[in-house]
Structure formats: C-alpha cells, structure tokens
Amino acid sequence: KAAEEAKKAAEAKAADEAKKAAAVKAAEEAKKAAEVKAAEEAKKVVETKAAEPPRTVAPAGDVAVAELAVEKTPFADRAKKVPAASYQVKYTGKIKDTALGSGGKTVKIGGETSMPFHLFEGTMPNKPLIAMDVLDVKPEEWPESLTRHFDGVLDNPLAWARKCIEEYQAEAICLSMVSTDPNGMNRNASEAAKIVAEVINNIDVPTIVWGCGNADKDTETLREITSLTGDRKVCLAPLSDSNYRSLGATAMAFQNPMVAASPIDVNLAKQLNILLENLGVSLNSILMDPSIGALGYGIEYTYSVMERIRLAALTQQDEKLQVPIICNLGREVWKAKECRLPSDALLGDKERRGVMMEAITATCMLLAGGEVLIMRHPKAINLTKSLINSLIS
Amino acid sequence: MALTGIQILKMLPKKNCGECGIPTCLAFAMKVAAGQIEIEKCPYVSDEAKATIGEASAPPIRTIKLGAGDSAFTTGGETCMFRHEKRFENPTGIAVLVGTDMSEADIDGRIKRFKELRYERVGVLMKARLIAVKDSDGDQGKFIALVKKVLAGADDAGLILMSGKVDNLAEGAKACGERKPLLYGATADNASAMAAMAKETGCPLGIRGANLDDTITISEKLLAEGLKDLVIDTGARTMKAALEDNIVSRRAAIKTKFKPLGFPLISFPCEMTDDIMMEAMIASVLIAKYSGIVVLSDLQGDILFPLLLEQLNIFTDPQRPMVVQEDVYAINGPAENAPVLITCNFSLTYFIVSGEIEGSKVPSWLLIKDTEGLSVLTAWAAGKFGADLIAGFIKKSGILDKVKHRELIIPGYLASIKGELEEELPEWTIVIGPREAGHLPAFLKEWKPAA
Ligand code: B12
Ligand code: SF4
C-alpha cells in the first residue's frame, strides 16, 4: 500500500556533483540544490512526499528516479459499462519470443499478442530491454552532461561496460564500433574486433555489437568478432540489403541473433526479413531496426512506420513482420543540438533537457512497439525503466 | 456512421449551380463525405438535411473550444487511432496547475513561466496553452481572486477551473466572461447541479469520474440533461490505468461512436507522482496516446521543451510534407563576398540550418533546392539531390549574379558527391561543410572566399 510512495527516494550523490549542479542552476533552483545537500548529509533515502511548493526536484546529477504507483483495480472491474464490441480489436498474430545473450543470462524479448502495453486485451510476457551504449573508442563529441557519468572509463570499453553493469544495473550492452568508420578513424577490423572481443568475453549480460554503418567494413569487423567470441552469441548489427548475405551466413554459423536494418519503410523492412529467411535464417533470430529519428528530428516518421509494422504483424497476419524491434536511439538523440546548448532561462538545465530528450524519445519508441532500446544517459534509462515498470505492473 | 457521397447527394437540390465553390453537386457531395468541405457551403440545403449530415459527419470525438479569439484553444475532433491513418487534429494542450493553497510566489512563478517558456520551431510557436486553477478549500473569495489573477496575468491562457462547488465554478465562469473556461468537474453526486450551471454559463463541463464506469454514468446523465460540450477525466491516477482508459475511450468513440465517451480526455500527471521528471514521462505517454489536455504541476524549460517537441512531432500531418520554397535566401544581409550554402527544402532542415546561420551573424546566401520536402540524406538516397540536379539548380538560381566568388558549401553528409559536383560545376570550388548544422557558426566565422 505504502509501496506507491515508498520509493520516492533520492540517493544522494557525491558532493562535487551537487556543487556542479548548483553552479549551473538559476537562483530559484539553488534552493533545491541546498535541499539535496541536506539529504546528502543524512546519506539516506529522502521522502519527497512533502508539501507541494517548492517541489523537490532531484538534481540532474542524481540518476535516481521515483517508482510510479501500481494500479490495483483490474481493467475488467473498472470498465464493465463500456460495451466490449465498441473497443475490442481482433489480434491474429504474435511477436516472436526472441532470445538475446547466452548461458544463464539469456534474456527473452518480444512475445506480445497485442499492441504495446495494451494489457487489457493481450499479453506482454517480456519487458522491453534497455541496452547501454558503450563506444569502442573514446567519444569525441559527447557533451559533458553525458561523459561525467562515465568518468575515467571512456577510453576503456571493458571498464566502461562494467561500470554500466555494476553501477547502473545495465541489463544489456551495445558495443558501438565507431572506431572502424572508414570516414573517421578507420581502425582496421581485426584490431577493433580484438578490443571488443575482450569486452564481450568478460561480461555476461546480453551484448549487441553495432557496426559503423559501412556495409563492407561491418561485414569484415563483425565476422572477425564472431570468430573471437564463438559461443557468446552476440547480436550482430546492422545487416542491410547490401551485406545481409555475408553477415547472415556468419550469424547462422555461430547462431547469433542479428539486426535487420532498413530505412523507415514497412516494405523494405519486410523485404529484408524475407531475404534473410531465404538465406536460411530463422525469423526467431532477427530483430528489426526501422531507422531512428530522434525527438525533433524526424521521430514521427519512425513512430508511424513502427506502428504500421506492428499492426501488420498483429492484425494482418503479416508473419514476416512478427519480429521484435530494436531502436538505437541514444546516438540519434545526443547528436541533437538541444542536448548541447548551455543551460539558460528558456531551455532550462542542459543536462536535464538532454535526459528528457532521450527519455521521451524512448517513450515514443516503446509506445510504437520497440522491444530493445539502446540508450546512453543513466538517468534517462532509469526514467524509462520506471515508466516500463508502471505500464506493465 | 459517416454518410457516403451518394447518400449526401440525395439530400442536395442538384442544381449544379456551383455556388458552393464546387462545379457540381456530386463533386460537392464527395467532398462533404470526405470531410473536406462543410455542408453549410451549399445555400440550398434544407435545415433538416443539414442536421442529418452534420450529425453524421461530426467527428466521433466532439470538438471543444476554450477561450476566445486568436488564443482560443481547441481540443477533440479526432477521427483516427493512429496518425498514419489520417492525422491527429488538435495537439494535446499542456496545462499548468495553480491552486488557492499555493504561495503567492509559487503562483506568480508559474504564471511567469507560462508566459516566458515559448519556442519557435519550423515556423510554429510552441507553448503551454492552459492554466488549471484549483479551488483547494472551497473558499469562493480566494478562488475568484486567483481566477482573476490568472486572467490578468496570462492573457492568452485557456482556463480550466477546478472546484467541487457549483457556485464557485459559476462565479469563476462569470469572471472569465468571453474567455470560456472548462469547468471541472461533475461527479455522480453533483451532476445535475453542474449540468444546470454549465448550461447557464455556456461553458464546456469536465467530468470527474471515479473510474471508467462511473465516468460513463455521469456522461450519460449529462447527455440526458442536454449538454453537448464535455471533457472527460476517467479518474485514472496510475500510468497503467490512464493509458488503458485513454485507448479504450478513444476506440469506443471512433469505432462505434459510443456517445458517452465521444469527448476529449483530460489527464492529471500532476496527481500521479511527485517526481517532476516522471510526471513528464507520464505526460509523454498521454500526449502520444490520446489525451486532449495534460495538467502538469509546474513548467520548467528543460522539461516543457522536449514535451512540446513531442507534441509537435506526433501531431504533424503525415500527409502534408513540410516544405519551403525553392529559392535563394539572403540571411544577415549578404553581399557579393558572402558564403554560399546549399540545402534541401524539408522545412525542418531549412529552419535548423537558417537558424544556425542567423545565429552566427555571418551574412550568407542559403540556396534551397526543391527536394520535395525530403531531408538531405533522404533526398540524396531518393535521387532528388544528386550532383546533376544541384548543378542545374545553381545555374538557374540567380546566385551567379549575386556573388563574385565561386565557392559552394555543401552539407557534410553529402561529402561523397564532391567529385561529381566539381565535374558538373567546373567553375566552382566545392567545400564540404560540417555534418551537423550546429557546427556551422564556427565554420562560417572561419570561412573566406578563396582569393
Ligand atoms: C525521417 C526519414 C525519412 C522520411 C522522410 C523525412 C523527410 N522529410 O525527409 C521517409 C520515411 C519518407 C524516408 C524515406 C526514405 N529514406 Co529516410 N530517413 C529518415 C531519417 C530517420 C531522418 C531524416 C531526418 O528527418 N533528418 C533530420 C534533418 C534535419 O536532417 P538533415 O536534412 O540531414 O539536416 C541536418 C544536417 O544534414 C545538416 N545540414 C543540413 N543542410 C545543411 C547544409 C549545409 C551547408 C551544412 C553544412 C549542413 C547541413 O543540418 C541538419 C541538422 O544538423 C534518416 C535516418 C537518420 N536518423 O538520420 C533516414 C535516411 C536519411 N533515409 C534513408 C533512405 C535510404 C530512405 C529511402 C531512400 C528508403 C526507400 N528506399 O524508400 C526513402 C527515400 C524517400 C523516397 N523515395 O520517397 C537513409 C539514407 C542512406 C544514405 N546514407 O544515403 C537514412 C540515412 C536511413 C538509413 N540509415 O538508411 N526517410
Ligand atoms: S451550391 Fe448546392 S446546389 Fe449548387 S452546386 Fe453546390 S451543392 Fe449543388
């Protein structure tokens, strides 16, 4: 009963973080920062159920988030008077249950029998999974509001991944092979593969390796990685229409799941799944990447294509589309200018703005059918997790 | 259910006079059926036919207007479940809550932020639209004073008056005058009195259900009393129930015109958590999934801006590409030595790029090539932004007469076409600009035409 407000907890963070937060905030916000310092002294959970004004705002540096209340009255008991025929829709399909990871830490995704979170008319046996993004080389363009959560590990992918798992409770890791981009650093495939294989072989959560987007280079790098990580069944991404043959074959040989990426188009997504199936790949090992536009940067296209894919899968028996969707959204969001602009009176706190941009992009992707989200900021991830928990409770 | 064009045609006088602006009655009937024109445009239709057609073609979710004049807020009028089916009509209104139990400073702060936190994007002004004024203890004097304060302090705000007391709402409505507020809310106990009051004031009435069933009971009662303009709070105060109720209400209204739920929905994320970032998360779900109004506990730029972006994106009409005119745009008063940049005519791209150039204060020429509203890479992938097309456009654009130099800055994402473009435009030097427009100011400040 008290569980609803019980977790209204704010775990105080290190002193210097609070100081930093205070520095950026306007006069009014200084008050809140002071409150946080007090909480820090207590070094324990703070009940924020207090009187409304002023609202207790967890400072952006604090990655903890409140749990939401759980609904206790089942839908059937709240809605007896709505004629069933007026709202029921007929679902004829089911999303595949797909496994990510290997050994004891295998995680299932997908399995829905209705549109996302429509628990009054279907089931959603597996929670959407959030993978934390780890780059294989120190990021050059990340704003400080993001990097400060990974202090000291950004040039060491293994330490970085471990921090995500141990400190931020990451349930999955995405290793982004940005160093291999021929238009960038162009690290050679075998060298890059060695670095991430070391990471993969030393963490146990489900892992995705995401190539740089250059079809040929990715084929080379990802092949190399599978040969070094054999039984770990890392998920290979992205397979496009120009390299699905070679990578599909590699993935089949090692039984890796894979990501079929297509540019925001229902038919192209379906086509690529069919091509992979023709190659001998089981739909059970495919995730779809519909191409992600961030909030404010084309998200509406992604959103609608995902909804169309999901409706086709569930209500039009379009079997080839009955696979889970993966959304690599963190990298799109943190490119946005609004995540980089300094704090000011109009756009508010820089870090909190970036966090909300990422978390709201995640909301949209979840509502449209995303089952795996690749994200960056620990607070945005916690907000998203808390939302998922309440939607699915 | 909606009538077909043929059914509507039967009710027209078939004069084919064209006074409706459409050459024939048949064509007119088709347009009425498609919801593209109002039946009222034909001066010869009987009132009876008008009523029949009006009723049948009314959107399954009633359109409700709050406020008056240019700043009136419209909600409802929705016709589909998914935006790709047609479009979402009226963007979710974001409201901020003020109450008689708040300190002066808290109220003033909220009103101030309501007025100041406004953003322009793709030529659209994004802002919170409403202020919810809550009567926390039933004290009429305090309540009316607060209503007046909000009316005076935020002259373009739509108002939601929240009180359990019929008299207080009636007085509040009086104070609002022309600026019709939403009066909230009718419960099972006070429905009749509320209905009478709403009729008298002519304002839309909010239903405050305990749950979906209770909401339907109240709604049926109010409909029986002859009320037409309602807004529904299904009483859900958990994320899960709020989403489920919204989906079911919208579906029942749209699929079968289930009357008691055929009204816009109002939700209260402010009553669902004390964590303002989680509150925003709840709002983000309800903006995408069918709330006509969401009431927030406060407005902060770092939270409001992303929510407004979501609202803008989700409510963008998917059938109408947002484009700007193909042309040469002069930014910051450029002369013959100013840099020349090119991009596509997708309005989002145009506004981002022109905004950055403006911000840089560097006088520049921005060439906008018609790419049928596609972004830089999409247009390139679709064959609408290739080197040959760009070259053709440069030649006819008139830029040749405007500048002395021959240097063209292209988007960083188009680096791969540099070679081809140089072949197509032998007199020009092609410079690869940054990938992200955000890096343009620094780039432009450094730029100098080659000697
Ligand atoms: C939304 C989207 C669509 C929408 C179209 C939206 C639109 N109005 O353009 C739809 C669904 C219609 C679409 C379709 C297609 N798309 Co598309 N789409 C996207 C997506 C997700 C976002 C694009 C977007 O809106 N960006 C936001 C705008 C603002 O970006 P921008 O115009 O590039 O501007 C930025 C910069 O370029 C820079 N900039 C802009 N101008 C200038 C100028 C100068 C001088 C400088 C210096 C900088 C600069 O500033 C801006 C902000 O920083 C991208 C993937 C992604 N995440 O980027 C794929 C993407 C662009 N699409 C792609 C493809 C292939 C297609 C299709 C060809 C697929 C197909 N076969 O059907 C079609 C083509 C369209 C057609 N035939 O009708 C590919 C392109 C691949 C490539 N490298 O060529 C992408 C990259 C996806 C992918 N990874 O495969 N797409
Ligand atoms: S004005 Fe009326 S009668 Fe005349 S053409 Fe139009 S629909 Fe027909």
XYZ file of C-alpha atoms in Angstrom, chain A:
393
model
C 0.000 0.000 0.000
C 2.606 2.493 1.054
C 4.688 0.955 -1.690
C 3.484 3.604 -4.110
C 5.173 6.496 -2.397
C 7.766 4.429 -0.621
C 10.274 4.544 -3.421
C 10.059 8.276 -3.776
C 13.679 8.076 -2.946
C 16.624 10.162 -3.877
C 20.022 8.582 -3.246
C 22.355 11.480 -2.651
C 25.394 11.626 -4.922
C 28.934 12.749 -4.380
C 29.435 16.239 -3.048
C 31.156 17.709 -6.079
C 28.287 16.712 -8.307
C 25.837 18.635 -6.231
C 28.156 21.597 -6.428
C 28.343 21.383 -10.187
C 24.591 21.178 -10.410
C 24.214 24.196 -8.197
C 26.595 26.185 -10.359
C 24.515 25.809 -13.476
C 21.185 26.423 -11.906
C 19.395 29.712 -11.697
C 18.678 31.459 -8.428
C 15.412 29.699 -7.824
C 16.975 26.318 -8.265
C 19.694 26.995 -5.744
C 17.107 26.261 -3.094
C 16.592 22.780 -4.383
C 20.296 22.087 -4.581
C 20.560 23.085 -0.955
C 17.909 20.573 -0.091
C 19.872 17.902 -1.833
C 22.955 18.723 0.165
C 20.963 18.267 3.315
C 19.795 14.927 2.059
C 23.377 14.004 1.350
C 24.344 14.651 4.912
C 21.666 12.265 6.031
C 23.164 9.904 3.435
C 19.887 8.081 3.274
C 16.668 7.984 1.368
C 14.627 11.159 1.335
C 10.879 11.156 1.478
C 9.755 13.645 -1.143
C 6.065 13.288 -0.434
C 6.400 16.672 1.277
C 4.118 19.611 0.648
C 3.846 20.727 -2.938
C 5.648 24.035 -3.227
C 8.503 24.023 -3.710
C 8.697 20.702 -5.458
C 11.600 18.544 -4.515
C 13.499 18.082 -7.696
C 16.208 15.531 -7.851
C 19.141 17.418 -9.316
C 20.184 16.296 -12.747
C 23.308 14.759 -11.303
C 21.274 12.329 -9.313
C 20.317 9.407 -11.505
C 17.719 8.001 -9.126
C 14.089 8.169 -10.156
C 10.775 7.616 -8.378
C 8.748 4.472 -8.876
C 5.210 5.084 -10.010
C 2.079 3.836 -8.303
C 0.768 0.421 -9.244
C -2.830 0.135 -10.457
C -4.784 -2.105 -8.138
C -8.145 -2.335 -9.865
C -8.078 -4.639 -12.864
C -9.376 -3.184 -16.105
C -12.359 -5.533 -16.174
C -13.544 -4.114 -12.858
C -13.242 -0.508 -13.992
C -14.871 -0.800 -17.374
C -17.937 -3.012 -17.177
C -20.100 -0.401 -18.845
C -18.043 0.005 -21.980
C -19.616 -2.355 -24.497
C -16.934 -4.867 -25.396
C -17.791 -4.675 -29.055
C -17.080 -0.972 -29.037
C -13.411 -1.309 -28.259
C -12.249 -4.850 -28.830
C -9.992 -5.476 -31.774
C -9.069 -8.807 -33.201
C -5.445 -9.749 -32.985
C -4.415 -12.668 -35.102
C -0.661 -12.583 -34.750
C 2.019 -12.769 -32.093
C 5.502 -11.314 -31.951
C 8.258 -13.890 -31.776
C 9.900 -14.677 -28.483
C 13.495 -13.975 -29.278
C 16.454 -14.757 -27.054
C 19.390 -12.426 -26.546
C 22.563 -13.398 -24.769
C 23.834 -16.774 -23.750
C 24.201 -19.023 -20.745
C 22.457 -18.112 -17.510
C 21.999 -14.512 -18.589
C 19.822 -15.179 -21.589
C 17.027 -12.627 -21.865
C 13.830 -13.073 -23.795
C 12.260 -10.229 -25.692
C 9.057 -9.891 -27.707
C 6.195 -12.329 -27.347
C 3.388 -9.744 -27.348
C -0.080 -10.620 -28.530
C -1.375 -7.047 -28.681
C -0.168 -3.526 -29.299
C 2.412 -2.391 -26.717
C 1.195 -2.152 -23.122
C -2.401 -2.948 -24.131
C -2.590 -5.355 -21.250
C -6.356 -5.213 -21.139
C -6.508 -7.152 -24.372
C -3.277 -9.049 -24.697
C -0.086 -10.116 -23.045
C 3.388 -8.715 -22.970
C 5.367 -11.532 -21.398
C 8.743 -9.854 -21.623
C 9.693 -6.382 -20.519
C 11.306 -4.163 -23.111
C 15.060 -4.339 -22.666
C 17.399 -1.370 -22.417
C 20.970 -1.800 -23.588
C 23.562 0.772 -22.576
C 25.701 2.134 -25.359
C 29.467 1.659 -24.998
C 31.726 3.019 -27.728
C 34.867 1.166 -28.739
C 36.827 4.401 -28.695
C 36.679 7.479 -26.515
C 33.763 9.595 -27.724
C 34.818 12.968 -29.065
C 31.509 14.670 -29.340
C 29.643 13.704 -26.201
C 28.577 16.637 -24.069
C 29.899 16.794 -20.545
C 26.400 16.167 -19.205
C 26.796 12.642 -20.550
C 30.502 11.947 -20.159
C 30.578 12.860 -16.487
C 28.650 9.707 -15.689
C 31.425 7.641 -17.194
C 34.389 9.434 -15.715
C 37.636 7.596 -16.158
C 36.287 4.715 -18.238
C 35.553 6.332 -21.585
C 38.812 5.190 -23.122
C 38.480 1.666 -21.782
C 35.466 -0.168 -23.236
C 35.699 -3.049 -20.747
C 35.801 -0.779 -17.709
C 33.030 1.261 -19.279
C 30.814 -1.765 -19.838
C 31.485 -2.977 -16.301
C 30.559 0.391 -14.876
C 27.283 0.254 -16.804
C 26.514 -3.195 -15.457
C 27.678 -2.777 -11.887
C 26.861 0.826 -11.162
C 23.939 1.484 -13.485
C 22.449 -2.024 -13.494
C 22.587 -2.269 -17.282
C 20.663 -5.350 -18.410
C 22.390 -5.411 -21.771
C 25.290 -3.703 -23.506
C 25.621 -2.375 -27.028
C 29.178 -2.077 -28.269
C 29.266 0.581 -30.974
C 32.149 0.109 -33.381
C 32.576 3.759 -34.257
C 36.363 3.435 -34.498
C 36.022 1.344 -37.643
C 34.286 4.010 -39.754
C 36.266 4.454 -42.975
C 35.217 8.117 -42.950
C 36.538 8.532 -39.458
C 39.296 6.848 -37.518
C 39.202 3.786 -39.812
C 40.716 1.357 -37.332
C 41.277 -1.960 -39.033
C 38.759 -4.688 -38.481
C 40.922 -7.223 -36.692
C 42.340 -4.708 -34.266
C 38.878 -3.352 -33.466
C 37.491 -6.861 -33.125
C 40.165 -7.817 -30.641
C 39.309 -4.873 -28.421
C 35.605 -5.577 -28.240
C 36.006 -9.364 -28.068
C 37.895 -8.736 -24.861
C 34.854 -6.858 -23.562
C 32.347 -9.417 -24.756
C 34.228 -12.311 -23.217
C 34.409 -10.561 -19.876
C 30.814 -9.505 -19.337
C 27.842 -11.794 -19.022
C 24.810 -9.670 -19.947
C 23.365 -9.904 -23.465
C 25.536 -7.946 -25.866
C 24.939 -6.322 -29.216
C 27.771 -5.210 -31.486
C 26.771 -2.364 -33.739
C 28.956 -1.682 -36.759
C 29.813 1.746 -38.112
C 27.214 1.582 -40.884
C 29.607 0.966 -43.749
C 28.357 -2.323 -45.161
C 31.690 -3.765 -46.281
C 33.631 -2.735 -43.253
C 30.938 -4.027 -40.937
C 30.993 -7.403 -42.655
C 34.688 -7.617 -42.004
C 34.569 -6.407 -38.407
C 31.551 -8.366 -37.294
C 32.863 -11.594 -38.814
C 36.091 -11.116 -37.020
C 34.249 -10.531 -33.757
C 32.144 -13.680 -34.051
C 35.265 -15.739 -34.639
C 36.716 -14.406 -31.389
C 33.568 -14.735 -29.288
C 32.162 -18.005 -30.655
C 29.721 -19.234 -28.044
C 28.753 -15.815 -26.670
C 26.051 -15.305 -29.285
C 26.435 -11.574 -29.527
C 23.745 -9.893 -31.545
C 25.140 -8.568 -34.843
C 24.050 -5.183 -36.193
C 23.252 -3.715 -38.616
C 22.564 -6.020 -41.550
C 21.434 -4.021 -44.564
C 20.348 -5.016 -48.037
C 23.956 -4.743 -49.128
C 25.605 -7.065 -46.617
C 22.879 -9.334 -45.314
C 24.159 -12.302 -47.318
C 27.602 -12.497 -45.880
C 26.646 -11.430 -42.389
C 23.523 -13.587 -42.368
C 25.668 -16.598 -43.182
C 28.141 -15.737 -40.436
C 25.384 -15.269 -37.904
C 23.793 -18.574 -38.836
C 27.071 -20.410 -38.488
C 27.561 -19.122 -34.959
C 23.838 -18.948 -34.118
C 23.979 -15.252 -33.387
C 20.852 -13.165 -33.380
C 21.004 -10.270 -35.828
C 19.528 -6.867 -36.579
C 17.971 -6.276 -39.993
C 18.164 -2.546 -40.688
C 16.049 -0.737 -43.258
C 15.310 2.932 -43.904
C 11.875 3.739 -42.427
C 9.788 1.707 -44.777
C 7.410 -1.145 -43.994
C 8.004 -2.927 -47.271
C 11.771 -2.639 -47.149
C 11.749 -3.999 -43.605
C 9.641 -6.921 -44.671
C 11.704 -7.494 -47.790
C 14.920 -7.768 -45.804
C 13.368 -10.297 -43.436
C 12.254 -12.361 -46.406
C 15.704 -12.214 -47.963
C 17.234 -13.384 -44.697
C 14.729 -16.196 -44.414
C 15.511 -17.290 -47.947
C 19.093 -17.479 -46.875
C 18.096 -19.918 -44.153
C 17.942 -17.523 -41.211
C 15.104 -18.171 -38.787
C 12.814 -15.236 -38.059
C 13.356 -16.196 -34.428
C 16.826 -14.749 -34.535
C 16.003 -11.455 -36.239
C 15.374 -8.028 -34.718
C 14.293 -5.155 -36.948
C 15.878 -1.709 -36.918
C 13.443 0.617 -38.677
C 15.956 3.582 -38.607
C 15.543 6.013 -35.807
C 14.868 9.721 -35.999
C 15.233 11.489 -32.656
C 12.692 13.683 -30.934
C 12.512 16.832 -33.035
C 14.498 15.194 -35.807
C 12.094 13.008 -37.722
C 10.795 10.841 -34.877
C 7.279 10.987 -36.297
C 8.338 9.012 -39.343
C 9.923 6.282 -37.261
C 6.961 6.247 -34.916
C 4.415 5.716 -37.645
C 6.433 3.144 -39.535
C 6.812 1.157 -36.337
C 3.087 1.334 -35.627
C 2.341 0.198 -39.148
C 4.800 -2.679 -38.888
C 3.315 -3.758 -35.593
C -0.299 -3.530 -36.785
C 0.553 -5.556 -39.860
C 2.206 -8.185 -37.681
C -0.601 -8.451 -35.157
C -3.778 -7.772 -37.088
C -2.982 -8.622 -40.690
C -1.144 -11.864 -40.143
C 1.949 -10.492 -41.750
C 4.233 -13.189 -40.403
C 7.385 -11.736 -41.832
C 6.961 -8.703 -39.634
C 6.311 -10.607 -36.420
C 9.749 -9.956 -35.002
C 10.887 -7.640 -32.216
C 12.018 -4.083 -32.991
C 15.282 -2.594 -31.792
C 15.799 1.157 -31.525
C 19.284 2.617 -31.479
C 18.080 5.926 -30.175
C 20.761 7.238 -27.833
C 23.152 8.084 -30.619
C 20.478 9.989 -32.535
C 19.291 11.960 -29.519
C 22.697 13.036 -28.280
C 23.613 14.388 -31.729
C 20.817 16.920 -31.359
C 21.761 20.478 -30.730
C 19.304 20.773 -27.856
C 21.380 18.265 -25.878
C 24.388 20.526 -26.211
C 23.131 24.052 -25.779
C 24.179 25.516 -22.428
C 21.723 25.987 -19.584
C 19.634 29.119 -19.869
C 16.372 30.573 -18.621
C 14.378 29.430 -21.630
C 15.651 25.913 -22.249
C 16.464 25.177 -18.627
C 19.178 22.914 -17.326
C 21.342 21.452 -20.048
C 21.646 18.011 -18.557
C 18.044 17.622 -17.566
C 16.988 18.763 -21.044
C 19.187 16.129 -22.676
C 17.905 13.481 -20.309
C 14.285 14.331 -21.127
C 15.027 14.390 -24.866
C 16.392 10.867 -24.632
C 13.724 9.567 -22.264
C 10.826 10.969 -24.297
C 12.299 9.582 -27.491
C 12.308 6.261 -25.633
C 8.642 6.689 -24.615
C 7.645 7.169 -28.230
C 9.619 4.142 -29.365
C 8.098 1.993 -26.613
C 4.570 3.040 -27.485
C 5.133 2.279 -31.146
C 6.477 -1.211 -30.479
C 10.175 -1.010 -29.563
C 11.369 -4.041 -27.567
C 15.055 -3.230 -27.286
C 16.222 0.338 -26.748
C 19.842 1.378 -26.939
C 20.373 4.366 -24.685
C 23.106 6.448 -23.096
C 22.272 8.579 -20.091
C 21.806 6.618 -16.851
C 19.058 8.915 -15.644
C 17.161 8.740 -18.933
C 17.438 4.980 -18.660
C 16.094 4.991 -15.114
C 13.164 7.174 -16.132
C 12.395 4.786 -18.950
C 12.687 1.745 -16.712
C 10.393 3.260 -14.137
C 7.877 4.031 -16.871
C 8.051 0.489 -18.226
C 7.560 -0.944 -14.742
C 4.449 1.089 -14.162
C 2.983 0.379 -17.587
C 3.474 -3.314 -17.208
C 2.656 -3.638 -13.491
